[in-house]
Amino acid sequence: MLPLTTLGDLIADLCLDVESFPILPPGHQTLSGLALGPGGAGNALVAAARLGLPAVALGCVGDDWIGARVLTHLNAEGVEAGRVMRQTGADTRTAVRLRAGTGEQVFMGRPGGLGPATLPETWAHAIADSGVLLVDGWSFFHSNPALVLQGVEAASQASVPLLFDPGPRVGAIDPEWLRTVTRAATVILATEPEHQALTRQLDLRDLRALKSLRALILKLGPGGCVISTAVERIVCPGYPVEARDATAAGDCFAAGVAWGLLTGQPWAVIGAIANAVGAAKALKVGTALAAPTRAEIGDVLRAHSPELARLFEWASPTS
Ligand SMILES: Nc1ncnc2c1ncn2[C@@H]1O[C@H](COP(=O)(O)OP(=O)(O)OP(=O)(O)O)[C@@H](O)[C@H]1O
Ligand SMILES: [Mg+2]
């Protein structure tokens, strides 16, 4: 099977589970959890690898110990990270998350290196050899924007489907960059506010103007998702789970969409399986290191849709 490849936005997540907010000096709290691992594109990569997909990381980390740790985790998960660049003298971009048991959370970002200015030839080859390329809007801020456009172009040239998730900062992305990536996208994944911001940014009244687009997938949190194609609108209800932490559910959902595309599923099945991947993530606290396993996704499906659970087992690449 051809791999899911991600381009850019390879960051680290440091997740600290605190007792309560506010956190004010002087004070002392006991952490109930501390995890340092991949974040950003790493969330989708780990979720994809756990789904049994070949997953390839194209991006950059610093040559610090945090970057080494991100790579160790990606390798341990079976993600192909051999082409990830280690930028000399650069820090690895890190998102620090403080989260209390109430679900309240605070994010703090430590900037890092943007990586190469132009697309290395080995990355262009890796993209051309992919089954799906996943790009998110964070890559505009966390990587070199021109390099990402070159990667998108390499995918178009090789007819590799492009999944684009504009992300929550879509309103701050340069409209020209956004237009180029959106025009090349095969599937757009967005929450409702992100979709609204995207169409506003591009002054786009009708997504049918996007010639490469095969589906717009609106992510609705516990509500699941709605998939619009040229001919149909498919409502895929969410699964009623006892969600603990939906952070990174969207990235894991994207891996579920890639799984569906790479195993040749119809859109209704893609939406239903991706919902299960997102729901299974929401049951766990954390980001990439808490991406759901295939067994956990199977549990969600068995509880709510036994028929899909059988299809999932049967179609899983490593079963
Ligand atoms: N509380 C929940 N219960 C069930 N399923 C959920 C829940 N939250 C998220 N999901 C599943 O995960 C998918 C993606 O979640 P969400 O809509 O929060 O995307 P997102 O905001 O892009 O996530 P993030 O950016 O934090 O990764 C949803 O469409 C749904 O399938
Ligand atoms: Mg999102």
PDB file of C-alpha atoms and ligand atoms in Angstrom, residues 165 167-168 191 194 219 250-251, ligand 2:
ATOM      1  CA  ASP A 165      -6.907  20.884   6.801  1.00  0.00           C
ATOM      2  CA  GLY A 167      -6.906  24.622  10.803  1.00  0.00           C
ATOM      3  CA  PRO A 168      -8.017  27.204  13.352  1.00  0.00           C
ATOM      4  CA  THR A 191     -14.586  22.556  11.361  1.00  0.00           C
ATOM      5  CA  GLU A 194     -12.720  27.073   9.803  1.00  0.00           C
ATOM      6  CA  LYS A 219     -15.964  18.095  11.304  1.00  0.00           C
ATOM      7  CA  GLY A 250      -9.154  16.270  14.088  1.00  0.00           C
ATOM      8  CA  ASP A 251      -5.657  15.060  13.175  1.00  0.00           C
TER       9      ASP A 251
HETATM   10 MG    MG B   2      -8.434  21.036  13.643  1.00  0.00          MG
END
